[in-house]
Amino acid sequence: MACPFFTDERLKDGQNGGTLDGEGNEDTPCMSYRNYLQLDQLLDCVKPTSEMFGKELVHDEHLFIITHQAYELWFKQIIFELDSVRKLFSSEAIDENRMLRITSRLNRIVVILKLLVDQIVILETMAPLDFMEFRRYLSSASGFQSVQFRVIENKLGVKNEHRVNFSKEKYITVFPDKKSIDMILQSEEEPSLCCLVQKWLERTPGLEKDGFNFWKKFEDSVQAQIETLKTQIELETNERIKEELKTEHSQKKETFEGLFDIERHNAFVARGERRFSHRALQGALMVSLYREEPRFNQPFHILTQLTDIDACITKWRYNHVLMVQRMIGSHKLGTGGSSGYWYLRSTLSDRYKVFVDLCNLSQFLIPACYIPPLTPQMKYRLSIKEESKRSE
């Protein structure tokens, strides 16, 4: 099928008679490309302040406005996709069709975020001196006031206690209108994607203690690996290699003790170093280790996409920090009253990574030879869509 907008010459000229796909239908109202996209309203939104309040238009302000408006349009699409994914995750049972929709929509979010990262390059075609020509007209307007970006953060799962306060104030105080505040408060109250993913991972087949009991088998395998390393140390005669093995043994023991001890795990969560519940982390690790099993294939892709979302947002923040430093330097205040560069730089830490547990999951992976083998019953269970009724 040809491009839906231009298959009928009359539509290009804005004339009556025909639908968007060029097929006449008396019951279908006439629609032109311009009207369908509401281009008159959309394009009329570009109103440079320098032209309104200054003597003449500052050329680069036009680019500045369009770039940020494009960001907001993509933010709207990300929210739309996030809401649909959250709804799919809200179900107790997620069948294969839903899994495909989840991976497809999460992938779309990742692709959009990659586009937003690259879009900063367009703003960088603007010289700092050109930006200064119209910056004074921005008054207190700041990107910090993007309601949609805050909603995205909340819907993903950024918690208030992990945020860096804006000019010693909570982030919501910069929004003076009730509509914006209501949108943000609602996004805080709704179950975040992070919470829904945790509940989903907690239901990972194979975690049941009266079944396959993955966690006990995994812990036994790790202990066997640590004991093997201890034996290597005792047998090693080269002092340099022996010291390296001792360091590796100490680090591995400390790492896995912090994983298996639920009280230490909860302490990590309390400090903001981890986000997932202990059981959700177990599920994520099991999916990663047995990702080649048919039933875990798509869940593994979902975990990868969630990690990519965190990575893309972090890259976007980082590129934004570099651009701000280039445009106004490190010590000039932001237009909204923040510390500018230093505030933005503080948002690059792990406290803003919603799926930080997935990002750090690789430190708990073990060599393939130590991965607990699946029982025939568990192998069968992971090879079909529905759970097997066979006992483990």
mmCIF file of C-alpha atoms in Angstrom:
data_model
loop_
_atom_site.group_PDB
_atom_site.id
_atom_site.type_symbol
_atom_site.label_atom_id
_atom_site.label_comp_id
_atom_site.label_asym_id
_atom_site.label_seq_id
_atom_site.Cartn_x
_atom_site.Cartn_y
_atom_site.Cartn_z
ATOM 1 C CA MET A 1 0.000 0.000 0.000
ATOM 2 C CA ALA A 2 1.295 3.476 -0.840
ATOM 3 C CA CYS A 3 1.926 6.228 1.690
ATOM 4 C CA PRO A 4 -1.500 6.849 3.317
ATOM 5 C CA PHE A 5 -1.212 10.597 3.120
ATOM 6 C CA PHE A 6 -0.452 11.128 -0.545
ATOM 7 C CA THR A 7 -2.257 8.438 -2.547
ATOM 8 C CA ASP A 8 -4.944 10.892 -3.619
ATOM 9 C CA GLU A 9 -3.918 14.079 -5.397
ATOM 10 C CA ARG A 10 -6.946 15.895 -4.015
ATOM 11 C CA LEU A 11 -5.665 15.377 -0.472
ATOM 12 C CA LYS A 12 -2.363 17.024 -1.273
ATOM 13 C CA ASP A 13 -4.238 20.113 -2.355
ATOM 14 C CA GLY A 14 -6.583 20.007 0.647
ATOM 15 C CA GLN A 15 -9.603 19.321 -1.575
ATOM 16 C CA ASN A 16 -12.668 17.320 -0.626
ATOM 17 C CA GLY A 17 -13.443 13.815 -1.772
ATOM 18 C CA GLY A 18 -11.438 10.915 -0.427
ATOM 19 C CA THR A 19 -9.976 9.497 2.731
ATOM 20 C CA LEU A 20 -6.356 9.464 3.899
ATOM 21 C CA ASP A 21 -5.662 6.258 2.015
ATOM 22 C CA GLY A 22 -7.237 7.593 -1.161
ATOM 23 C CA GLU A 23 -10.267 5.302 -1.017
ATOM 24 C CA GLY A 24 -13.548 7.214 -1.324
ATOM 25 C CA ASN A 25 -16.174 6.464 1.270
ATOM 26 C CA GLU A 26 -19.303 8.520 1.718
ATOM 27 C CA ASP A 27 -19.516 7.529 5.399
ATOM 28 C CA THR A 28 -15.956 8.637 6.104
ATOM 29 C CA PRO A 29 -15.396 12.378 6.626
ATOM 30 C CA CYS A 30 -12.851 14.088 4.428
ATOM 31 C CA MET A 31 -9.457 14.439 6.069
ATOM 32 C CA SER A 32 -6.345 16.188 4.826
ATOM 33 C CA TYR A 33 -2.754 15.666 5.958
ATOM 34 C CA ARG A 34 -2.746 19.110 7.547
ATOM 35 C CA ASN A 35 -5.984 18.558 9.435
ATOM 36 C CA TYR A 36 -5.161 15.012 10.537
ATOM 37 C CA LEU A 37 -1.917 16.159 12.182
ATOM 38 C CA GLN A 38 -3.411 19.505 13.299
ATOM 39 C CA LEU A 39 -0.411 21.205 11.759
ATOM 40 C CA ASP A 40 -1.852 24.704 12.069
ATOM 41 C CA GLN A 41 -1.982 24.396 15.856
ATOM 42 C CA LEU A 42 1.269 22.458 16.089
ATOM 43 C CA LEU A 43 3.414 24.767 13.984
ATOM 44 C CA ASP A 44 1.869 27.856 15.506
ATOM 45 C CA CYS A 45 3.372 26.800 18.849
ATOM 46 C CA VAL A 46 6.822 28.024 17.811
ATOM 47 C CA LYS A 47 6.867 31.535 19.297
ATOM 48 C CA PRO A 48 10.402 32.809 20.045
ATOM 49 C CA THR A 49 10.482 35.113 23.067
ATOM 50 C CA SER A 50 13.250 37.182 21.536
ATOM 51 C CA GLU A 51 10.861 38.167 18.744
ATOM 52 C CA MET A 52 8.088 38.940 21.234
ATOM 53 C CA PHE A 53 10.118 40.936 23.760
ATOM 54 C CA GLY A 54 13.347 41.772 21.998
ATOM 55 C CA LYS A 55 14.153 44.011 19.083
ATOM 56 C CA GLU A 56 14.435 41.167 16.607
ATOM 57 C CA LEU A 57 14.387 37.389 16.381
ATOM 58 C CA VAL A 58 17.488 35.604 17.693
ATOM 59 C CA HIS A 59 18.026 33.011 14.994
ATOM 60 C CA ASP A 60 19.011 30.027 17.191
ATOM 61 C CA GLU A 61 16.056 30.375 19.536
ATOM 62 C CA HIS A 62 13.883 28.885 16.808
ATOM 63 C CA LEU A 63 15.988 25.696 16.901
ATOM 64 C CA PHE A 64 16.005 25.700 20.724
ATOM 65 C CA ILE A 65 12.196 25.757 20.919
ATOM 66 C CA ILE A 66 11.573 23.136 18.232
ATOM 67 C CA THR A 67 14.118 20.727 19.751
ATOM 68 C CA HIS A 68 12.485 20.897 23.178
ATOM 69 C CA GLN A 69 8.987 20.633 21.733
ATOM 70 C CA ALA A 70 10.118 17.502 19.899
ATOM 71 C CA TYR A 71 11.377 16.131 23.223
ATOM 72 C CA GLU A 72 7.981 16.695 24.803
ATOM 73 C CA LEU A 73 6.191 14.936 21.939
ATOM 74 C CA TRP A 74 8.442 11.910 22.348
ATOM 75 C CA PHE A 75 7.931 12.040 26.121
ATOM 76 C CA LYS A 76 4.192 11.786 25.441
ATOM 77 C CA GLN A 77 4.763 8.659 23.345
ATOM 78 C CA ILE A 78 7.012 7.112 26.006
ATOM 79 C CA ILE A 79 4.297 7.671 28.633
ATOM 80 C CA PHE A 80 1.748 6.095 26.282
ATOM 81 C CA GLU A 81 3.946 3.007 25.839
ATOM 82 C CA LEU A 82 4.799 2.832 29.548
ATOM 83 C CA ASP A 83 1.140 2.864 30.535
ATOM 84 C CA SER A 84 0.375 0.003 28.143
ATOM 85 C CA VAL A 85 3.328 -2.061 29.428
ATOM 86 C CA ARG A 86 2.360 -1.432 33.049
ATOM 87 C CA LYS A 87 -1.159 -2.567 32.287
ATOM 88 C CA LEU A 88 0.135 -5.790 30.712
ATOM 89 C CA PHE A 89 2.356 -6.459 33.730
ATOM 90 C CA SER A 90 -0.589 -5.908 36.094
ATOM 91 C CA SER A 91 -2.029 -9.293 35.165
ATOM 92 C CA GLU A 92 -1.191 -12.262 37.369
ATOM 93 C CA ALA A 93 -0.713 -14.518 34.348
ATOM 94 C CA ILE A 94 1.227 -13.166 31.365
ATOM 95 C CA ASP A 95 0.802 -15.405 28.330
ATOM 96 C CA GLU A 96 3.092 -15.534 25.299
ATOM 97 C CA ASN A 97 1.062 -13.010 23.296
ATOM 98 C CA ARG A 98 1.367 -10.455 26.072
ATOM 99 C CA MET A 99 5.099 -11.127 26.390
ATOM 100 C CA LEU A 100 5.539 -10.321 22.715
ATOM 101 C CA ARG A 101 3.635 -7.047 23.135
ATOM 102 C CA ILE A 102 5.702 -6.150 26.197
ATOM 103 C CA THR A 103 9.042 -6.758 24.452
ATOM 104 C CA SER A 104 7.853 -4.877 21.367
ATOM 105 C CA ARG A 105 6.745 -1.808 23.328
ATOM 106 C CA LEU A 106 9.768 -1.775 25.620
ATOM 107 C CA ASN A 107 11.956 -1.955 22.526
ATOM 108 C CA ARG A 108 10.080 1.034 21.110
ATOM 109 C CA ILE A 109 10.815 3.001 24.287
ATOM 110 C CA VAL A 110 14.509 2.111 24.011
ATOM 111 C CA VAL A 111 14.635 3.216 20.359
ATOM 112 C CA ILE A 112 12.914 6.517 21.198
ATOM 113 C CA LEU A 113 15.342 7.141 24.063
ATOM 114 C CA LYS A 114 18.295 6.499 21.749
ATOM 115 C CA LEU A 115 16.835 9.093 19.391
ATOM 116 C CA LEU A 116 16.548 11.581 22.266
ATOM 117 C CA VAL A 117 20.182 10.992 23.185
ATOM 118 C CA ASP A 118 21.232 11.752 19.609
ATOM 119 C CA GLN A 119 18.924 14.765 19.409
ATOM 120 C CA ILE A 120 21.188 16.697 21.785
ATOM 121 C CA VAL A 121 23.749 16.796 18.963
ATOM 122 C CA ILE A 122 21.367 19.101 17.081
ATOM 123 C CA LEU A 123 21.324 21.568 19.986
ATOM 124 C CA GLU A 124 25.126 21.482 20.053
ATOM 125 C CA THR A 125 25.174 23.124 16.606
ATOM 126 C CA MET A 126 24.268 26.264 18.565
ATOM 127 C CA ALA A 127 27.252 28.263 19.842
ATOM 128 C CA PRO A 128 27.313 29.377 23.523
ATOM 129 C CA LEU A 129 27.358 33.035 22.463
ATOM 130 C CA ASP A 130 24.261 32.486 20.311
ATOM 131 C CA PHE A 131 22.491 30.873 23.278
ATOM 132 C CA MET A 132 23.344 33.862 25.471
ATOM 133 C CA GLU A 133 21.566 36.112 22.957
ATOM 134 C CA PHE A 134 18.157 34.794 23.991
ATOM 135 C CA ARG A 135 18.801 33.088 27.379
ATOM 136 C CA ARG A 136 17.835 36.250 29.240
ATOM 137 C CA TYR A 137 14.336 36.032 27.752
ATOM 138 C CA LEU A 138 13.743 32.586 29.300
ATOM 139 C CA SER A 139 13.225 34.128 32.745
ATOM 140 C CA SER A 140 12.620 31.260 35.213
ATOM 141 C CA ALA A 141 11.668 28.706 32.540
ATOM 142 C CA SER A 142 13.710 25.539 32.979
ATOM 143 C CA GLY A 143 13.804 21.977 31.681
ATOM 144 C CA PHE A 144 13.369 20.981 35.326
ATOM 145 C CA GLN A 145 9.742 22.039 34.870
ATOM 146 C CA SER A 146 9.038 19.292 32.324
ATOM 147 C CA VAL A 147 6.010 17.608 33.872
ATOM 148 C CA GLN A 148 6.135 14.723 31.417
ATOM 149 C CA PHE A 149 9.748 13.854 32.224
ATOM 150 C CA ARG A 150 8.925 13.725 35.957
ATOM 151 C CA VAL A 151 5.922 11.529 35.167
ATOM 152 C CA ILE A 152 8.175 9.192 33.164
ATOM 153 C CA GLU A 153 10.586 8.940 36.097
ATOM 154 C CA ASN A 154 7.745 8.152 38.512
ATOM 155 C CA LYS A 155 6.095 5.619 36.213
ATOM 156 C CA LEU A 156 9.438 3.860 35.810
ATOM 157 C CA GLY A 157 10.008 3.824 39.567
ATOM 158 C CA VAL A 158 12.276 6.705 40.665
ATOM 159 C CA LYS A 159 11.512 7.225 44.360
ATOM 160 C CA ASN A 160 11.342 10.614 46.064
ATOM 161 C CA GLU A 161 13.927 9.599 48.655
ATOM 162 C CA HIS A 162 16.446 8.922 45.883
ATOM 163 C CA ARG A 163 16.005 12.299 44.195
ATOM 164 C CA VAL A 164 18.443 15.182 44.534
ATOM 165 C CA ASN A 165 16.522 18.154 45.896
ATOM 166 C CA PHE A 166 16.168 21.100 43.529
ATOM 167 C CA SER A 167 17.535 24.271 45.212
ATOM 168 C CA LYS A 168 16.950 22.586 48.618
ATOM 169 C CA GLU A 169 13.280 22.072 47.717
ATOM 170 C CA LYS A 170 11.302 18.985 46.683
ATOM 171 C CA TYR A 171 11.014 18.688 42.920
ATOM 172 C CA ILE A 172 7.232 19.138 42.906
ATOM 173 C CA THR A 173 7.468 22.684 44.344
ATOM 174 C CA VAL A 174 8.574 24.113 40.988
ATOM 175 C CA PHE A 175 5.173 23.386 39.452
ATOM 176 C CA PRO A 176 2.754 26.226 40.316
ATOM 177 C CA ASP A 177 -0.338 24.933 38.502
ATOM 178 C CA LYS A 178 -2.716 22.364 39.955
ATOM 179 C CA LYS A 179 -2.945 20.334 36.747
ATOM 180 C CA SER A 180 0.792 19.625 36.725
ATOM 181 C CA ILE A 181 0.851 18.796 40.425
ATOM 182 C CA ASP A 182 -2.114 16.424 40.064
ATOM 183 C CA MET A 183 -0.415 14.621 37.159
ATOM 184 C CA ILE A 184 2.756 14.145 39.186
ATOM 185 C CA LEU A 185 0.981 13.037 42.358
ATOM 186 C CA GLN A 186 -1.072 10.522 40.396
ATOM 187 C CA SER A 187 2.082 9.104 38.790
ATOM 188 C CA GLU A 188 3.594 8.722 42.262
ATOM 189 C CA GLU A 189 0.583 6.806 43.575
ATOM 190 C CA GLU A 190 0.222 4.381 40.660
ATOM 191 C CA PRO A 191 2.207 1.107 40.697
ATOM 192 C CA SER A 192 5.499 1.818 38.949
ATOM 193 C CA LEU A 193 6.980 -0.418 36.273
ATOM 194 C CA CYS A 194 9.722 -1.346 38.741
ATOM 195 C CA CYS A 195 7.169 -2.586 41.305
ATOM 196 C CA LEU A 196 5.209 -4.543 38.701
ATOM 197 C CA VAL A 197 8.363 -6.154 37.292
ATOM 198 C CA GLN A 198 9.372 -7.229 40.795
ATOM 199 C CA LYS A 199 6.025 -8.952 41.390
ATOM 200 C CA TRP A 200 6.396 -10.666 38.016
ATOM 201 C CA LEU A 201 9.924 -11.892 38.830
ATOM 202 C CA GLU A 202 8.817 -13.125 42.239
ATOM 203 C CA ARG A 203 6.560 -15.583 40.389
ATOM 204 C CA THR A 204 9.456 -17.050 38.368
ATOM 205 C CA PRO A 205 8.899 -20.811 37.998
ATOM 206 C CA GLY A 206 11.572 -22.782 39.815
ATOM 207 C CA LEU A 207 11.941 -20.552 42.872
ATOM 208 C CA GLU A 208 9.537 -22.632 44.951
ATOM 209 C CA LYS A 209 11.273 -24.301 47.900
ATOM 210 C CA ASP A 210 9.077 -27.384 47.561
ATOM 211 C CA GLY A 211 9.890 -27.617 43.866
ATOM 212 C CA PHE A 212 13.123 -27.085 41.934
ATOM 213 C CA ASN A 213 14.356 -24.724 44.698
ATOM 214 C CA PHE A 214 16.750 -22.811 42.457
ATOM 215 C CA TRP A 215 18.089 -20.565 45.219
ATOM 216 C CA LYS A 216 19.336 -23.463 47.389
ATOM 217 C CA LYS A 217 20.923 -25.169 44.386
ATOM 218 C CA PHE A 218 22.531 -21.898 43.274
ATOM 219 C CA GLU A 219 23.943 -21.232 46.748
ATOM 220 C CA ASP A 220 25.416 -24.750 46.874
ATOM 221 C CA SER A 221 27.044 -24.230 43.472
ATOM 222 C CA VAL A 222 28.560 -20.911 44.547
ATOM 223 C CA GLN A 223 29.953 -22.473 47.725
ATOM 224 C CA ALA A 224 31.467 -25.276 45.640
ATOM 225 C CA GLN A 225 33.141 -22.692 43.398
ATOM 226 C CA ILE A 226 34.523 -20.812 46.416
ATOM 227 C CA GLU A 227 35.850 -24.059 47.937
ATOM 228 C CA THR A 228 37.543 -24.927 44.634
ATOM 229 C CA LEU A 229 39.211 -21.515 44.646
ATOM 230 C CA LYS A 230 40.335 -22.081 48.246
ATOM 231 C CA THR A 231 41.928 -25.395 47.239
ATOM 232 C CA GLN A 232 43.744 -23.683 44.351
ATOM 233 C CA ILE A 233 45.224 -21.199 46.841
ATOM 234 C CA GLU A 234 46.524 -23.981 49.058
ATOM 235 C CA LEU A 235 48.149 -25.767 46.136
ATOM 236 C CA GLU A 236 49.626 -22.674 44.465
ATOM 237 C CA THR A 237 53.392 -22.226 44.910
ATOM 238 C CA ASN A 238 53.842 -18.948 43.042
ATOM 239 C CA GLU A 239 53.431 -16.214 45.672
ATOM 240 C CA ARG A 240 52.239 -13.559 43.236
ATOM 241 C CA ILE A 241 49.541 -15.796 41.787
ATOM 242 C CA LYS A 242 48.670 -16.983 45.289
ATOM 243 C CA GLU A 243 48.020 -13.408 46.441
ATOM 244 C CA GLU A 244 45.859 -12.747 43.394
ATOM 245 C CA LEU A 245 43.825 -15.871 44.133
ATOM 246 C CA LYS A 246 43.424 -14.805 47.768
ATOM 247 C CA THR A 247 42.103 -11.428 46.660
ATOM 248 C CA GLU A 248 39.693 -13.068 44.221
ATOM 249 C CA HIS A 249 38.538 -15.508 46.921
ATOM 250 C CA SER A 250 37.947 -12.727 49.438
ATOM 251 C CA GLN A 251 36.035 -10.561 46.960
ATOM 252 C CA LYS A 252 33.888 -13.445 45.698
ATOM 253 C CA LYS A 253 33.052 -14.565 49.238
ATOM 254 C CA GLU A 254 32.075 -11.027 50.271
ATOM 255 C CA THR A 255 29.987 -10.491 47.130
ATOM 256 C CA PHE A 256 27.941 -13.638 47.508
ATOM 257 C CA GLU A 257 27.512 -13.312 51.267
ATOM 258 C CA GLY A 258 25.860 -9.969 50.540
ATOM 259 C CA LEU A 259 23.600 -11.751 48.054
ATOM 260 C CA PHE A 260 22.508 -14.750 50.114
ATOM 261 C CA ASP A 261 22.045 -12.938 53.429
ATOM 262 C CA ILE A 262 18.551 -11.432 53.252
ATOM 263 C CA GLU A 263 19.253 -9.014 56.119
ATOM 264 C CA ARG A 264 22.268 -7.599 54.309
ATOM 265 C CA HIS A 265 20.205 -7.414 51.137
ATOM 266 C CA ASN A 266 17.524 -5.410 52.938
ATOM 267 C CA ALA A 267 20.232 -3.105 54.294
ATOM 268 C CA PHE A 268 21.409 -2.481 50.712
ATOM 269 C CA VAL A 269 17.807 -1.650 49.764
ATOM 270 C CA ALA A 270 17.479 0.730 52.727
ATOM 271 C CA ARG A 271 20.624 2.566 51.598
ATOM 272 C CA GLY A 272 19.331 2.775 48.026
ATOM 273 C CA GLU A 273 22.050 0.519 46.626
ATOM 274 C CA ARG A 274 19.462 -2.053 45.539
ATOM 275 C CA ARG A 275 15.812 -1.718 44.508
ATOM 276 C CA PHE A 276 14.454 -5.254 44.054
ATOM 277 C CA SER A 277 13.049 -7.508 46.746
ATOM 278 C CA HIS A 278 15.244 -10.499 47.565
ATOM 279 C CA ARG A 279 12.917 -12.920 45.774
ATOM 280 C CA ALA A 280 12.667 -10.685 42.678
ATOM 281 C CA LEU A 281 16.466 -10.620 42.494
ATOM 282 C CA GLN A 282 16.456 -14.424 42.682
ATOM 283 C CA GLY A 283 14.011 -14.536 39.769
ATOM 284 C CA ALA A 284 16.105 -12.159 37.673
ATOM 285 C CA LEU A 285 19.216 -14.246 38.296
ATOM 286 C CA MET A 286 17.459 -17.493 37.403
ATOM 287 C CA VAL A 287 16.102 -16.029 34.167
ATOM 288 C CA SER A 288 19.606 -14.822 33.260
ATOM 289 C CA LEU A 289 21.295 -18.148 33.959
ATOM 290 C CA TYR A 290 18.715 -20.213 32.069
ATOM 291 C CA ARG A 291 17.937 -17.663 29.354
ATOM 292 C CA GLU A 292 18.256 -20.260 26.577
ATOM 293 C CA GLU A 293 15.291 -22.212 27.898
ATOM 294 C CA PRO A 294 12.205 -21.438 25.723
ATOM 295 C CA ARG A 295 10.085 -20.103 28.553
ATOM 296 C CA PHE A 296 12.829 -17.758 29.771
ATOM 297 C CA ASN A 297 13.858 -16.421 26.366
ATOM 298 C CA GLN A 298 11.464 -13.470 26.211
ATOM 299 C CA PRO A 299 11.749 -12.682 29.949
ATOM 300 C CA PHE A 300 15.512 -12.376 29.447
ATOM 301 C CA HIS A 301 14.938 -9.934 26.587
ATOM 302 C CA ILE A 302 12.653 -7.918 28.866
ATOM 303 C CA LEU A 303 15.374 -7.701 31.535
ATOM 304 C CA THR A 304 17.837 -6.577 28.862
ATOM 305 C CA GLN A 305 15.449 -3.893 27.611
ATOM 306 C CA LEU A 306 14.851 -2.585 31.134
ATOM 307 C CA THR A 307 18.617 -2.297 31.561
ATOM 308 C CA ASP A 308 18.800 -0.480 28.218
ATOM 309 C CA ILE A 309 16.150 2.013 29.368
ATOM 310 C CA ASP A 310 18.258 2.901 32.409
ATOM 311 C CA ALA A 311 21.390 3.122 30.265
ATOM 312 C CA CYS A 312 19.742 5.376 27.658
ATOM 313 C CA ILE A 313 18.335 7.772 30.261
ATOM 314 C CA THR A 314 21.755 7.935 31.951
ATOM 315 C CA LYS A 315 23.397 8.697 28.588
ATOM 316 C CA TRP A 316 20.781 11.391 27.959
ATOM 317 C CA ARG A 317 21.481 12.957 31.366
ATOM 318 C CA TYR A 318 25.229 12.797 30.740
ATOM 319 C CA ASN A 319 24.998 14.409 27.297
ATOM 320 C CA HIS A 320 22.717 17.057 28.791
ATOM 321 C CA VAL A 321 25.300 17.782 31.508
ATOM 322 C CA LEU A 322 28.062 18.203 28.923
ATOM 323 C CA MET A 323 25.885 20.478 26.820
ATOM 324 C CA VAL A 324 24.996 22.683 29.803
ATOM 325 C CA GLN A 325 28.650 22.945 30.784
ATOM 326 C CA ARG A 326 29.486 23.932 27.214
ATOM 327 C CA MET A 327 26.706 26.520 27.039
ATOM 328 C CA ILE A 328 26.861 28.215 30.470
ATOM 329 C CA GLY A 329 29.915 26.744 32.214
ATOM 330 C CA SER A 330 30.157 24.988 35.582
ATOM 331 C CA HIS A 331 29.348 27.818 37.979
ATOM 332 C CA LYS A 332 26.426 29.721 36.474
ATOM 333 C CA LEU A 333 22.954 29.124 37.919
ATOM 334 C CA GLY A 334 20.289 27.451 35.796
ATOM 335 C CA THR A 335 17.365 29.554 34.553
ATOM 336 C CA GLY A 336 15.033 27.798 36.992
ATOM 337 C CA GLY A 337 17.206 28.638 39.998
ATOM 338 C CA SER A 338 19.122 25.360 40.298
ATOM 339 C CA SER A 339 22.901 25.122 40.525
ATOM 340 C CA GLY A 340 22.858 24.298 36.821
ATOM 341 C CA TYR A 341 25.755 22.044 35.869
ATOM 342 C CA TRP A 342 26.342 20.720 39.387
ATOM 343 C CA TYR A 343 22.697 19.822 39.954
ATOM 344 C CA LEU A 344 22.515 17.979 36.623
ATOM 345 C CA ARG A 345 25.782 16.201 37.322
ATOM 346 C CA SER A 346 24.380 14.890 40.634
ATOM 347 C CA THR A 347 21.593 13.096 38.725
ATOM 348 C CA LEU A 348 24.116 10.790 37.020
ATOM 349 C CA SER A 349 24.524 8.571 40.082
ATOM 350 C CA ASP A 350 22.969 5.133 40.541
ATOM 351 C CA ARG A 351 20.232 6.647 42.723
ATOM 352 C CA TYR A 352 18.376 7.559 39.514
ATOM 353 C CA LYS A 353 18.782 4.098 37.965
ATOM 354 C CA VAL A 354 15.493 2.292 38.509
ATOM 355 C CA PHE A 355 16.782 -1.116 37.409
ATOM 356 C CA VAL A 356 20.195 -0.853 39.031
ATOM 357 C CA ASP A 357 19.863 -4.475 40.257
ATOM 358 C CA LEU A 358 19.683 -5.666 36.656
ATOM 359 C CA CYS A 359 22.659 -3.491 35.719
ATOM 360 C CA ASN A 360 24.697 -5.131 38.518
ATOM 361 C CA LEU A 361 23.415 -8.662 37.937
ATOM 362 C CA SER A 362 26.566 -9.724 36.079
ATOM 363 C CA GLN A 363 28.589 -9.678 39.312
ATOM 364 C CA PHE A 364 26.529 -12.663 40.510
ATOM 365 C CA LEU A 365 26.854 -14.769 37.369
ATOM 366 C CA ILE A 366 28.869 -17.987 37.641
ATOM 367 C CA PRO A 367 30.700 -20.122 35.043
ATOM 368 C CA ALA A 368 28.456 -22.389 33.020
ATOM 369 C CA CYS A 369 30.005 -25.506 34.553
ATOM 370 C CA TYR A 370 28.727 -24.430 37.989
ATOM 371 C CA ILE A 371 25.159 -23.597 36.920
ATOM 372 C CA PRO A 372 22.828 -26.111 38.629
ATOM 373 C CA PRO A 373 21.502 -28.567 36.024
ATOM 374 C CA LEU A 374 17.760 -28.586 35.513
ATOM 375 C CA THR A 375 15.829 -31.646 36.561
ATOM 376 C CA PRO A 376 13.854 -33.394 33.793
ATOM 377 C CA GLN A 377 10.656 -32.026 35.325
ATOM 378 C CA MET A 378 12.012 -28.449 35.396
ATOM 379 C CA LYS A 379 13.391 -28.815 31.886
ATOM 380 C CA TYR A 380 9.938 -29.821 30.694
ATOM 381 C CA ARG A 381 8.298 -27.015 32.647
ATOM 382 C CA LEU A 382 10.472 -24.399 30.946
ATOM 383 C CA SER A 383 9.921 -25.853 27.498
ATOM 384 C CA ILE A 384 6.164 -25.159 27.286
ATOM 385 C CA LYS A 385 3.889 -22.135 27.646
ATOM 386 C CA GLU A 386 1.780 -23.360 30.528
ATOM 387 C CA GLU A 387 3.162 -24.654 33.780
ATOM 388 C CA SER A 388 3.443 -28.401 33.990
ATOM 389 C CA LYS A 389 1.269 -30.099 36.572
ATOM 390 C CA ARG A 390 3.985 -32.618 37.212
ATOM 391 C CA SER A 391 5.539 -32.512 40.663
ATOM 392 C CA GLU A 392 9.102 -31.344 40.924
#
